[in-house]
Amino acid sequence: MDSHAQLRDLHPADLRQAIRSGRYGSHTAGLGQGFLQANLAILPERWALDFMRYCQRNPKPCPISGVSDTGNPILRTLGREIDIRSDVPAYNIYREGRLVGSQADIGDLWQEDFVAFALGCSFTFEAALMRAGIPVWHIENDRTVPMFRSNIETVPAGPFGGPMVVSMRAIRADQVELAVETSRRFPAAHGAPVHWGDPAAIGIADVARPDWGDAAPMPEGHVPVFWACGVTPQVAIERAALPICITHKPGHMLVTDVPEDAETTILATD
């Protein structure tokens, strides 16, 4: 198995090959720097339009980067030979709205009516935060960013709805404005934060107990800053209770060939 450190400088195509071959299966924070990372949702075509409406109505947590053709696992608009069945380090499997397991490859689950959605991820702008001199604790310590269910309600569409999930980073108080302005330049990756300061204001009782990811320290002089998170669709999928739906495992993203500062996420159409 390859280590996180061994993969940090790989081009996304080479990183995906390491994932596809089973040489890497952990989180993607800090990998593919300079390129768009994406959350994933795969569901039957019957519910795809409602899900697309849900994303359109909630662009902060669900910024659409790419959508597959029905039954086609190749996400050709996001990079060279991206096979959505094998190019993500780990997948979550939902049946009737319940998480029933995780696996490293979903080739055996693929259906001819599946539509795959790639949604921008905040891992994309973390390299820009670090270039601006803002430390990112979970990257420096090889952990997964902490994520929480908030009390911010999303706009429903069809069977999809529920609270927004947010990711949190502890930012030095004098750097919060810089973090806001830096991330604002990445609307395809959640953009600026949705809240900073008192976690209770958005329904979070204890930042040391995330719903997903790893707990992160909150040093003195730091402020908890919360960004909309692409795990939000997984909460909406639980509520929708579809017969089957597949997502990325939180923190384990699709790393695309789209540059982080691209004006559009569509690289190719042939």
PDB file of C-alpha atoms in Angstrom:
ATOM      1  CA  MET A   1       0.000   0.000   0.000  1.00  0.00           C
ATOM      2  CA  ASP A   2       1.168   3.536  -0.783  1.00  0.00           C
ATOM      3  CA  SER A   3       1.248   6.101   2.017  1.00  0.00           C
ATOM      4  CA  HIS A   4      -0.415   9.507   1.939  1.00  0.00           C
ATOM      5  CA  ALA A   5       3.014  11.168   1.880  1.00  0.00           C
ATOM      6  CA  GLN A   6       4.098   9.132  -1.166  1.00  0.00           C
ATOM      7  CA  LEU A   7       1.110  10.371  -3.171  1.00  0.00           C
ATOM      8  CA  ARG A   8       1.148  14.082  -2.319  1.00  0.00           C
ATOM      9  CA  ASP A   9       2.909  15.199  -5.497  1.00  0.00           C
ATOM     10  CA  LEU A  10       1.152  12.904  -7.976  1.00  0.00           C
ATOM     11  CA  HIS A  11      -0.920  14.234 -10.862  1.00  0.00           C
ATOM     12  CA  PRO A  12      -4.600  13.332 -10.373  1.00  0.00           C
ATOM     13  CA  ALA A  13      -4.511  10.737 -13.174  1.00  0.00           C
ATOM     14  CA  ASP A  14      -1.639   8.906 -11.451  1.00  0.00           C
ATOM     15  CA  LEU A  15      -3.340   9.250  -8.067  1.00  0.00           C
ATOM     16  CA  ARG A  16      -6.536   7.716  -9.452  1.00  0.00           C
ATOM     17  CA  GLN A  17      -4.492   4.846 -10.859  1.00  0.00           C
ATOM     18  CA  ALA A  18      -3.072   4.200  -7.377  1.00  0.00           C
ATOM     19  CA  ILE A  19      -6.600   4.177  -5.983  1.00  0.00           C
ATOM     20  CA  ARG A  20      -7.994   2.009  -8.799  1.00  0.00           C
ATOM     21  CA  SER A  21      -5.252  -0.575  -8.350  1.00  0.00           C
ATOM     22  CA  GLY A  22      -5.900  -0.823  -4.610  1.00  0.00           C
ATOM     23  CA  ARG A  23      -2.597   0.769  -3.593  1.00  0.00           C
ATOM     24  CA  TYR A  24      -4.333   3.583  -1.675  1.00  0.00           C
ATOM     25  CA  GLY A  25      -7.648   3.664   0.167  1.00  0.00           C
ATOM     26  CA  SER A  26      -7.565   6.510   2.677  1.00  0.00           C
ATOM     27  CA  HIS A  27      -8.606  10.183   2.757  1.00  0.00           C
ATOM     28  CA  THR A  28      -7.660  12.609  -0.031  1.00  0.00           C
ATOM     29  CA  ALA A  29      -7.078  15.817   1.972  1.00  0.00           C
ATOM     30  CA  GLY A  30      -3.820  17.353   0.775  1.00  0.00           C
ATOM     31  CA  LEU A  31      -3.637  15.189  -2.357  1.00  0.00           C
ATOM     32  CA  GLY A  32      -3.984  16.416  -5.939  1.00  0.00           C
ATOM     33  CA  GLN A  33      -3.157  19.958  -4.878  1.00  0.00           C
ATOM     34  CA  GLY A  34      -4.131  22.491  -7.495  1.00  0.00           C
ATOM     35  CA  PHE A  35      -7.028  20.376  -8.791  1.00  0.00           C
ATOM     36  CA  LEU A  36     -10.735  20.103  -8.022  1.00  0.00           C
ATOM     37  CA  GLN A  37     -11.807  17.351  -5.651  1.00  0.00           C
ATOM     38  CA  ALA A  38     -15.388  16.152  -5.736  1.00  0.00           C
ATOM     39  CA  ASN A  39     -17.969  14.511  -3.522  1.00  0.00           C
ATOM     40  CA  LEU A  40     -20.014  11.751  -5.107  1.00  0.00           C
ATOM     41  CA  ALA A  41     -23.633  10.625  -5.275  1.00  0.00           C
ATOM     42  CA  ILE A  42     -24.844   7.787  -7.507  1.00  0.00           C
ATOM     43  CA  LEU A  43     -28.537   6.953  -7.751  1.00  0.00           C
ATOM     44  CA  PRO A  44     -31.095   5.451 -10.140  1.00  0.00           C
ATOM     45  CA  GLU A  45     -32.237   7.678 -13.012  1.00  0.00           C
ATOM     46  CA  ARG A  46     -35.809   7.697 -11.668  1.00  0.00           C
ATOM     47  CA  TRP A  47     -34.689  10.095  -8.918  1.00  0.00           C
ATOM     48  CA  ALA A  48     -31.877  11.890 -10.757  1.00  0.00           C
ATOM     49  CA  LEU A  49     -33.894  14.950 -11.814  1.00  0.00           C
ATOM     50  CA  ASP A  50     -35.182  15.520  -8.283  1.00  0.00           C
ATOM     51  CA  PHE A  51     -31.619  15.199  -6.992  1.00  0.00           C
ATOM     52  CA  MET A  52     -30.369  17.670  -9.597  1.00  0.00           C
ATOM     53  CA  ARG A  53     -33.108  20.085  -8.503  1.00  0.00           C
ATOM     54  CA  TYR A  54     -31.986  19.605  -4.898  1.00  0.00           C
ATOM     55  CA  CYS A  55     -28.409  20.497  -5.838  1.00  0.00           C
ATOM     56  CA  GLN A  56     -29.519  23.500  -7.898  1.00  0.00           C
ATOM     57  CA  ARG A  57     -31.530  24.818  -4.948  1.00  0.00           C
ATOM     58  CA  ASN A  58     -28.639  24.278  -2.528  1.00  0.00           C
ATOM     59  CA  PRO A  59     -25.495  25.370  -4.397  1.00  0.00           C
ATOM     60  CA  LYS A  60     -23.385  26.014  -1.283  1.00  0.00           C
ATOM     61  CA  PRO A  61     -23.330  22.397  -0.042  1.00  0.00           C
ATOM     62  CA  CYS A  62     -24.048  20.818  -3.441  1.00  0.00           C
ATOM     63  CA  PRO A  63     -22.142  22.620  -6.238  1.00  0.00           C
ATOM     64  CA  ILE A  64     -22.510  20.351  -9.275  1.00  0.00           C
ATOM     65  CA  SER A  65     -19.191  19.709 -11.028  1.00  0.00           C
ATOM     66  CA  GLY A  66     -20.194  16.869 -13.317  1.00  0.00           C
ATOM     67  CA  VAL A  67     -23.016  14.459 -14.177  1.00  0.00           C
ATOM     68  CA  SER A  68     -22.625  11.144 -15.972  1.00  0.00           C
ATOM     69  CA  ASP A  69     -24.737   9.783 -18.778  1.00  0.00           C
ATOM     70  CA  THR A  70     -27.248   7.206 -17.574  1.00  0.00           C
ATOM     71  CA  GLY A  71     -25.567   3.844 -17.080  1.00  0.00           C
ATOM     72  CA  ASN A  72     -22.132   5.159 -18.069  1.00  0.00           C
ATOM     73  CA  PRO A  73     -19.549   5.049 -15.239  1.00  0.00           C
ATOM     74  CA  ILE A  74     -17.018   7.180 -17.148  1.00  0.00           C
ATOM     75  CA  LEU A  75     -17.104  10.821 -16.045  1.00  0.00           C
ATOM     76  CA  ARG A  76     -15.534  12.097 -19.254  1.00  0.00           C
ATOM     77  CA  THR A  77     -16.022  15.817 -18.574  1.00  0.00           C
ATOM     78  CA  LEU A  78     -13.875  15.825 -15.424  1.00  0.00           C
ATOM     79  CA  GLY A  79     -10.705  14.122 -16.568  1.00  0.00           C
ATOM     80  CA  ARG A  80      -8.908  11.404 -18.440  1.00  0.00           C
ATOM     81  CA  GLU A  81     -10.511   7.971 -18.111  1.00  0.00           C
ATOM     82  CA  ILE A  82     -12.278   8.602 -14.795  1.00  0.00           C
ATOM     83  CA  ASP A  83     -14.148   5.411 -13.892  1.00  0.00           C
ATOM     84  CA  ILE A  84     -16.523   6.290 -11.098  1.00  0.00           C
ATOM     85  CA  ARG A  85     -16.770   2.621 -10.036  1.00  0.00           C
ATOM     86  CA  SER A  86     -13.155   2.398  -8.909  1.00  0.00           C
ATOM     87  CA  ASP A  87     -11.460   5.817  -8.775  1.00  0.00           C
ATOM     88  CA  VAL A  88     -12.661   6.886  -5.307  1.00  0.00           C
ATOM     89  CA  PRO A  89     -10.780   5.458  -2.281  1.00  0.00           C
ATOM     90  CA  ALA A  90     -13.925   4.293  -0.477  1.00  0.00           C
ATOM     91  CA  TYR A  91     -17.678   4.276  -1.121  1.00  0.00           C
ATOM     92  CA  ASN A  92     -20.683   4.244   1.223  1.00  0.00           C
ATOM     93  CA  ILE A  93     -23.630   2.052   0.245  1.00  0.00           C
ATOM     94  CA  TYR A  94     -27.164   3.090   1.246  1.00  0.00           C
ATOM     95  CA  ARG A  95     -30.271   0.921   0.965  1.00  0.00           C
ATOM     96  CA  GLU A  96     -33.682   2.324   1.912  1.00  0.00           C
ATOM     97  CA  GLY A  97     -31.884   5.297   3.451  1.00  0.00           C
ATOM     98  CA  ARG A  98     -29.678   3.198   5.714  1.00  0.00           C
ATOM     99  CA  LEU A  99     -25.901   2.989   5.501  1.00  0.00           C
ATOM    100  CA  VAL A 100     -25.305  -0.743   5.060  1.00  0.00           C
ATOM    101  CA  GLY A 101     -21.577  -0.807   4.356  1.00  0.00           C
ATOM    102  CA  SER A 102     -18.504   0.632   2.700  1.00  0.00           C
ATOM    103  CA  GLN A 103     -16.274  -0.815  -0.007  1.00  0.00           C
ATOM    104  CA  ALA A 104     -13.331   0.139  -2.201  1.00  0.00           C
ATOM    105  CA  ASP A 105     -14.875  -0.738  -5.587  1.00  0.00           C
ATOM    106  CA  ILE A 106     -18.520  -0.710  -6.709  1.00  0.00           C
ATOM    107  CA  GLY A 107     -18.190  -2.588  -9.999  1.00  0.00           C
ATOM    108  CA  ASP A 108     -20.362  -5.397  -8.636  1.00  0.00           C
ATOM    109  CA  LEU A 109     -23.116  -2.915  -7.686  1.00  0.00           C
ATOM    110  CA  TRP A 110     -23.220  -0.875 -10.875  1.00  0.00           C
ATOM    111  CA  GLN A 111     -26.639  -0.656 -12.579  1.00  0.00           C
ATOM    112  CA  GLU A 112     -27.598   0.358 -16.100  1.00  0.00           C
ATOM    113  CA  ASP A 113     -29.928   3.041 -14.736  1.00  0.00           C
ATOM    114  CA  PHE A 114     -27.352   4.719 -12.458  1.00  0.00           C
ATOM    115  CA  VAL A 115     -26.531   8.416 -12.801  1.00  0.00           C
ATOM    116  CA  ALA A 116     -23.407   9.728 -11.055  1.00  0.00           C
ATOM    117  CA  PHE A 117     -23.142  13.272  -9.695  1.00  0.00           C
ATOM    118  CA  ALA A 118     -19.813  14.886  -8.778  1.00  0.00           C
ATOM    119  CA  LEU A 119     -20.105  17.811  -6.363  1.00  0.00           C
ATOM    120  CA  GLY A 120     -17.309  20.253  -5.540  1.00  0.00           C
ATOM    121  CA  CYS A 121     -15.359  19.716  -2.299  1.00  0.00           C
ATOM    122  CA  SER A 122     -13.707  22.102   0.153  1.00  0.00           C
ATOM    123  CA  PHE A 123     -10.477  20.090  -0.025  1.00  0.00           C
ATOM    124  CA  THR A 124      -9.995  22.023  -3.286  1.00  0.00           C
ATOM    125  CA  PHE A 125      -9.356  25.388  -1.613  1.00  0.00           C
ATOM    126  CA  GLU A 126      -7.224  24.090   1.264  1.00  0.00           C
ATOM    127  CA  ALA A 127      -4.043  24.398  -0.800  1.00  0.00           C
ATOM    128  CA  ALA A 128      -4.913  28.067  -1.326  1.00  0.00           C
ATOM    129  CA  LEU A 129      -5.416  28.509   2.428  1.00  0.00           C
ATOM    130  CA  MET A 130      -1.985  27.049   3.082  1.00  0.00           C
ATOM    131  CA  ARG A 131      -0.385  29.216   0.375  1.00  0.00           C
ATOM    132  CA  ALA A 132      -1.918  32.216   2.163  1.00  0.00           C
ATOM    133  CA  GLY A 133      -0.184  31.144   5.372  1.00  0.00           C
ATOM    134  CA  ILE A 134      -3.211  29.582   7.083  1.00  0.00           C
ATOM    135  CA  PRO A 135      -2.359  26.201   8.639  1.00  0.00           C
ATOM    136  CA  VAL A 136      -4.781  23.328   7.968  1.00  0.00           C
ATOM    137  CA  TRP A 137      -4.516  20.992  10.959  1.00  0.00           C
ATOM    138  CA  HIS A 138      -6.059  17.849   9.481  1.00  0.00           C
ATOM    139  CA  ILE A 139      -3.688  17.924   6.482  1.00  0.00           C
ATOM    140  CA  GLU A 140      -0.637  18.555   8.647  1.00  0.00           C
ATOM    141  CA  ASN A 141      -1.653  15.627  10.891  1.00  0.00           C
ATOM    142  CA  ASP A 142      -2.945  13.179   8.242  1.00  0.00           C
ATOM    143  CA  ARG A 143      -6.525  13.254   9.530  1.00  0.00           C
ATOM    144  CA  THR A 144      -9.978  13.734   8.021  1.00  0.00           C
ATOM    145  CA  VAL A 145     -11.644  17.120   8.436  1.00  0.00           C
ATOM    146  CA  PRO A 146     -14.369  17.149  11.156  1.00  0.00           C
ATOM    147  CA  MET A 147     -17.938  17.373   9.830  1.00  0.00           C
ATOM    148  CA  PHE A 148     -21.189  18.112  11.664  1.00  0.00           C
ATOM    149  CA  ARG A 149     -24.932  18.103  11.099  1.00  0.00           C
ATOM    150  CA  SER A 150     -26.089  21.712  11.535  1.00  0.00           C
ATOM    151  CA  ASN A 151     -29.514  23.237  12.136  1.00  0.00           C
ATOM    152  CA  ILE A 152     -29.355  25.047   8.785  1.00  0.00           C
ATOM    153  CA  GLU A 153     -32.150  23.574   6.678  1.00  0.00           C
ATOM    154  CA  THR A 154     -31.659  22.967   2.978  1.00  0.00           C
ATOM    155  CA  VAL A 155     -34.308  23.709   0.340  1.00  0.00           C
ATOM    156  CA  PRO A 156     -36.086  20.411  -0.427  1.00  0.00           C
ATOM    157  CA  ALA A 157     -36.749  18.877  -3.841  1.00  0.00           C
ATOM    158  CA  GLY A 158     -38.827  15.743  -4.278  1.00  0.00           C
ATOM    159  CA  PRO A 159     -37.810  13.249  -1.570  1.00  0.00           C
ATOM    160  CA  PHE A 160     -34.524  15.057  -0.852  1.00  0.00           C
ATOM    161  CA  GLY A 161     -34.102  17.497   2.015  1.00  0.00           C
ATOM    162  CA  GLY A 162     -32.838  17.891   5.559  1.00  0.00           C
ATOM    163  CA  PRO A 163     -30.117  19.802   7.395  1.00  0.00           C
ATOM    164  CA  MET A 164     -26.885  21.090   5.909  1.00  0.00           C
ATOM    165  CA  VAL A 165     -23.682  19.327   6.890  1.00  0.00           C
ATOM    166  CA  VAL A 166     -20.729  21.626   7.592  1.00  0.00           C
ATOM    167  CA  SER A 167     -16.991  21.038   7.802  1.00  0.00           C
ATOM    168  CA  MET A 168     -14.940  22.869  10.416  1.00  0.00           C
ATOM    169  CA  ARG A 169     -11.433  24.279  10.500  1.00  0.00           C
ATOM    170  CA  ALA A 170      -9.889  26.087  13.476  1.00  0.00           C
ATOM    171  CA  ILE A 171      -8.575  29.403  12.155  1.00  0.00           C
ATOM    172  CA  ARG A 172      -6.471  31.901  14.079  1.00  0.00           C
ATOM    173  CA  ALA A 173      -8.683  34.875  14.945  1.00  0.00           C
ATOM    174  CA  ASP A 174      -6.567  37.338  12.990  1.00  0.00           C
ATOM    175  CA  GLN A 175      -6.723  35.102   9.888  1.00  0.00           C
ATOM    176  CA  VAL A 176     -10.491  34.508   9.713  1.00  0.00           C
ATOM    177  CA  GLU A 177     -11.100  37.339   7.238  1.00  0.00           C
ATOM    178  CA  LEU A 178      -8.253  36.046   5.058  1.00  0.00           C
ATOM    179  CA  ALA A 179      -9.745  32.530   5.152  1.00  0.00           C
ATOM    180  CA  VAL A 180     -13.139  33.894   4.146  1.00  0.00           C
ATOM    181  CA  GLU A 181     -11.779  35.890   1.220  1.00  0.00           C
ATOM    182  CA  THR A 182      -9.468  33.086   0.067  1.00  0.00           C
ATOM    183  CA  SER A 183     -12.182  30.419  -0.010  1.00  0.00           C
ATOM    184  CA  ARG A 184     -14.675  32.818  -1.586  1.00  0.00           C
ATOM    185  CA  ARG A 185     -12.666  32.500  -4.815  1.00  0.00           C
ATOM    186  CA  PHE A 186     -13.747  28.844  -5.108  1.00  0.00           C
ATOM    187  CA  PRO A 187     -17.534  28.810  -5.622  1.00  0.00           C
ATOM    188  CA  ALA A 188     -17.290  25.385  -7.295  1.00  0.00           C
ATOM    189  CA  ALA A 189     -15.890  24.077  -3.975  1.00  0.00           C
ATOM    190  CA  HIS A 190     -18.399  25.583  -1.472  1.00  0.00           C
ATOM    191  CA  GLY A 191     -16.886  29.079  -1.544  1.00  0.00           C
ATOM    192  CA  ALA A 192     -16.861  31.210   1.606  1.00  0.00           C
ATOM    193  CA  PRO A 193     -17.871  29.753   4.983  1.00  0.00           C
ATOM    194  CA  VAL A 194     -21.491  29.768   6.122  1.00  0.00           C
ATOM    195  CA  HIS A 195     -20.652  30.570   9.766  1.00  0.00           C
ATOM    196  CA  TRP A 196     -17.820  31.305  12.152  1.00  0.00           C
ATOM    197  CA  GLY A 197     -17.838  31.757  15.888  1.00  0.00           C
ATOM    198  CA  ASP A 198     -20.277  30.132  18.328  1.00  0.00           C
ATOM    199  CA  PRO A 199     -21.005  26.579  17.107  1.00  0.00           C
ATOM    200  CA  ALA A 200     -24.271  26.488  19.080  1.00  0.00           C
ATOM    201  CA  ALA A 201     -25.677  29.164  16.772  1.00  0.00           C
ATOM    202  CA  ILE A 202     -25.869  26.520  14.037  1.00  0.00           C
ATOM    203  CA  GLY A 203     -26.890  23.663  16.298  1.00  0.00           C
ATOM    204  CA  ILE A 204     -23.488  22.137  17.111  1.00  0.00           C
ATOM    205  CA  ALA A 205     -23.195  21.245  20.783  1.00  0.00           C
ATOM    206  CA  ASP A 206     -19.569  20.075  20.922  1.00  0.00           C
ATOM    207  CA  VAL A 207     -16.903  20.626  18.260  1.00  0.00           C
ATOM    208  CA  ALA A 208     -14.847  17.851  19.855  1.00  0.00           C
ATOM    209  CA  ARG A 209     -17.475  15.294  18.769  1.00  0.00           C
ATOM    210  CA  PRO A 210     -17.905  15.452  14.985  1.00  0.00           C
ATOM    211  CA  ASP A 211     -20.543  13.355  13.208  1.00  0.00           C
ATOM    212  CA  TRP A 212     -17.976  12.417  10.544  1.00  0.00           C
ATOM    213  CA  GLY A 213     -14.211  12.723  10.308  1.00  0.00           C
ATOM    214  CA  ASP A 214     -11.715  13.247  13.119  1.00  0.00           C
ATOM    215  CA  ALA A 215     -11.915  15.608  16.076  1.00  0.00           C
ATOM    216  CA  ALA A 216      -9.553  18.568  15.728  1.00  0.00           C
ATOM    217  CA  PRO A 217      -8.090  20.756  18.501  1.00  0.00           C
ATOM    218  CA  MET A 218      -9.342  24.288  19.074  1.00  0.00           C
ATOM    219  CA  PRO A 219      -6.265  26.149  20.373  1.00  0.00           C
ATOM    220  CA  GLU A 220      -6.588  29.361  22.331  1.00  0.00           C
ATOM    221  CA  GLY A 221      -6.938  32.347  20.035  1.00  0.00           C
ATOM    222  CA  HIS A 222      -8.564  30.296  17.279  1.00  0.00           C
ATOM    223  CA  VAL A 223     -12.108  30.509  15.924  1.00  0.00           C
ATOM    224  CA  PRO A 224     -14.204  27.598  14.603  1.00  0.00           C
ATOM    225  CA  VAL A 225     -15.009  28.328  10.962  1.00  0.00           C
ATOM    226  CA  PHE A 226     -17.684  26.277   9.192  1.00  0.00           C
ATOM    227  CA  TRP A 227     -18.055  25.657   5.483  1.00  0.00           C
ATOM    228  CA  ALA A 228     -20.985  24.014   3.676  1.00  0.00           C
ATOM    229  CA  CYS A 229     -20.058  20.380   3.091  1.00  0.00           C
ATOM    230  CA  GLY A 230     -20.670  17.875   0.324  1.00  0.00           C
ATOM    231  CA  VAL A 231     -21.742  15.238   2.856  1.00  0.00           C
ATOM    232  CA  THR A 232     -25.069  17.124   2.923  1.00  0.00           C
ATOM    233  CA  PRO A 233     -26.452  14.907   0.101  1.00  0.00           C
ATOM    234  CA  GLN A 234     -25.812  11.821   2.242  1.00  0.00           C
ATOM    235  CA  VAL A 235     -28.191  13.214   4.866  1.00  0.00           C
ATOM    236  CA  ALA A 236     -30.706  13.988   2.105  1.00  0.00           C
ATOM    237  CA  ILE A 237     -30.289  10.437   0.788  1.00  0.00           C
ATOM    238  CA  GLU A 238     -31.037   9.017   4.230  1.00  0.00           C
ATOM    239  CA  ARG A 239     -34.267  11.001   4.249  1.00  0.00           C
ATOM    240  CA  ALA A 240     -35.192  10.019   0.685  1.00  0.00           C
ATOM    241  CA  ALA A 241     -34.827   6.293   1.514  1.00  0.00           C
ATOM    242  CA  LEU A 242     -34.127   5.197  -2.063  1.00  0.00           C
ATOM    243  CA  PRO A 243     -33.780   1.459  -2.750  1.00  0.00           C
ATOM    244  CA  ILE A 244     -30.063   1.992  -3.402  1.00  0.00           C
ATOM    245  CA  CYS A 245     -27.700   4.942  -3.482  1.00  0.00           C
ATOM    246  CA  ILE A 246     -23.914   5.094  -3.426  1.00  0.00           C
ATOM    247  CA  THR A 247     -21.758   7.981  -2.214  1.00  0.00           C
ATOM    248  CA  HIS A 248     -18.118   8.591  -1.399  1.00  0.00           C
ATOM    249  CA  LYS A 249     -17.089   7.776   2.152  1.00  0.00           C
ATOM    250  CA  PRO A 250     -16.682  11.172   3.862  1.00  0.00           C
ATOM    251  CA  GLY A 251     -13.148  12.462   3.330  1.00  0.00           C
ATOM    252  CA  HIS A 252     -12.466  10.020   0.473  1.00  0.00           C
ATOM    253  CA  MET A 253     -12.987  12.106  -2.661  1.00  0.00           C
ATOM    254  CA  LEU A 254     -12.773  11.869  -6.407  1.00  0.00           C
ATOM    255  CA  VAL A 255      -9.711  13.874  -7.482  1.00  0.00           C
ATOM    256  CA  THR A 256     -10.381  15.313 -10.943  1.00  0.00           C
ATOM    257  CA  ASP A 257      -8.178  16.797 -13.657  1.00  0.00           C
ATOM    258  CA  VAL A 258      -9.990  20.156 -13.418  1.00  0.00           C
ATOM    259  CA  PRO A 259      -7.651  22.959 -12.245  1.00  0.00           C
ATOM    260  CA  GLU A 260      -8.726  24.480  -8.943  1.00  0.00           C
ATOM    261  CA  ASP A 261      -9.099  27.932 -10.531  1.00  0.00           C
ATOM    262  CA  ALA A 262     -10.883  26.798 -13.713  1.00  0.00           C
ATOM    263  CA  GLU A 263     -13.724  29.026 -14.880  1.00  0.00           C
ATOM    264  CA  THR A 264     -15.755  25.927 -15.752  1.00  0.00           C
ATOM    265  CA  THR A 265     -15.559  22.348 -14.509  1.00  0.00           C
ATOM    266  CA  ILE A 266     -16.165  20.898 -17.991  1.00  0.00           C
ATOM    267  CA  LEU A 267     -12.841  19.738 -19.434  1.00  0.00           C
ATOM    268  CA  ALA A 268     -13.970  17.671 -22.424  1.00  0.00           C
ATOM    269  CA  THR A 269     -17.092  16.469 -24.173  1.00  0.00           C
ATOM    270  CA  ASP A 270     -15.723  13.677 -26.360  1.00  0.00           C
TER     271      ASP A 270
END
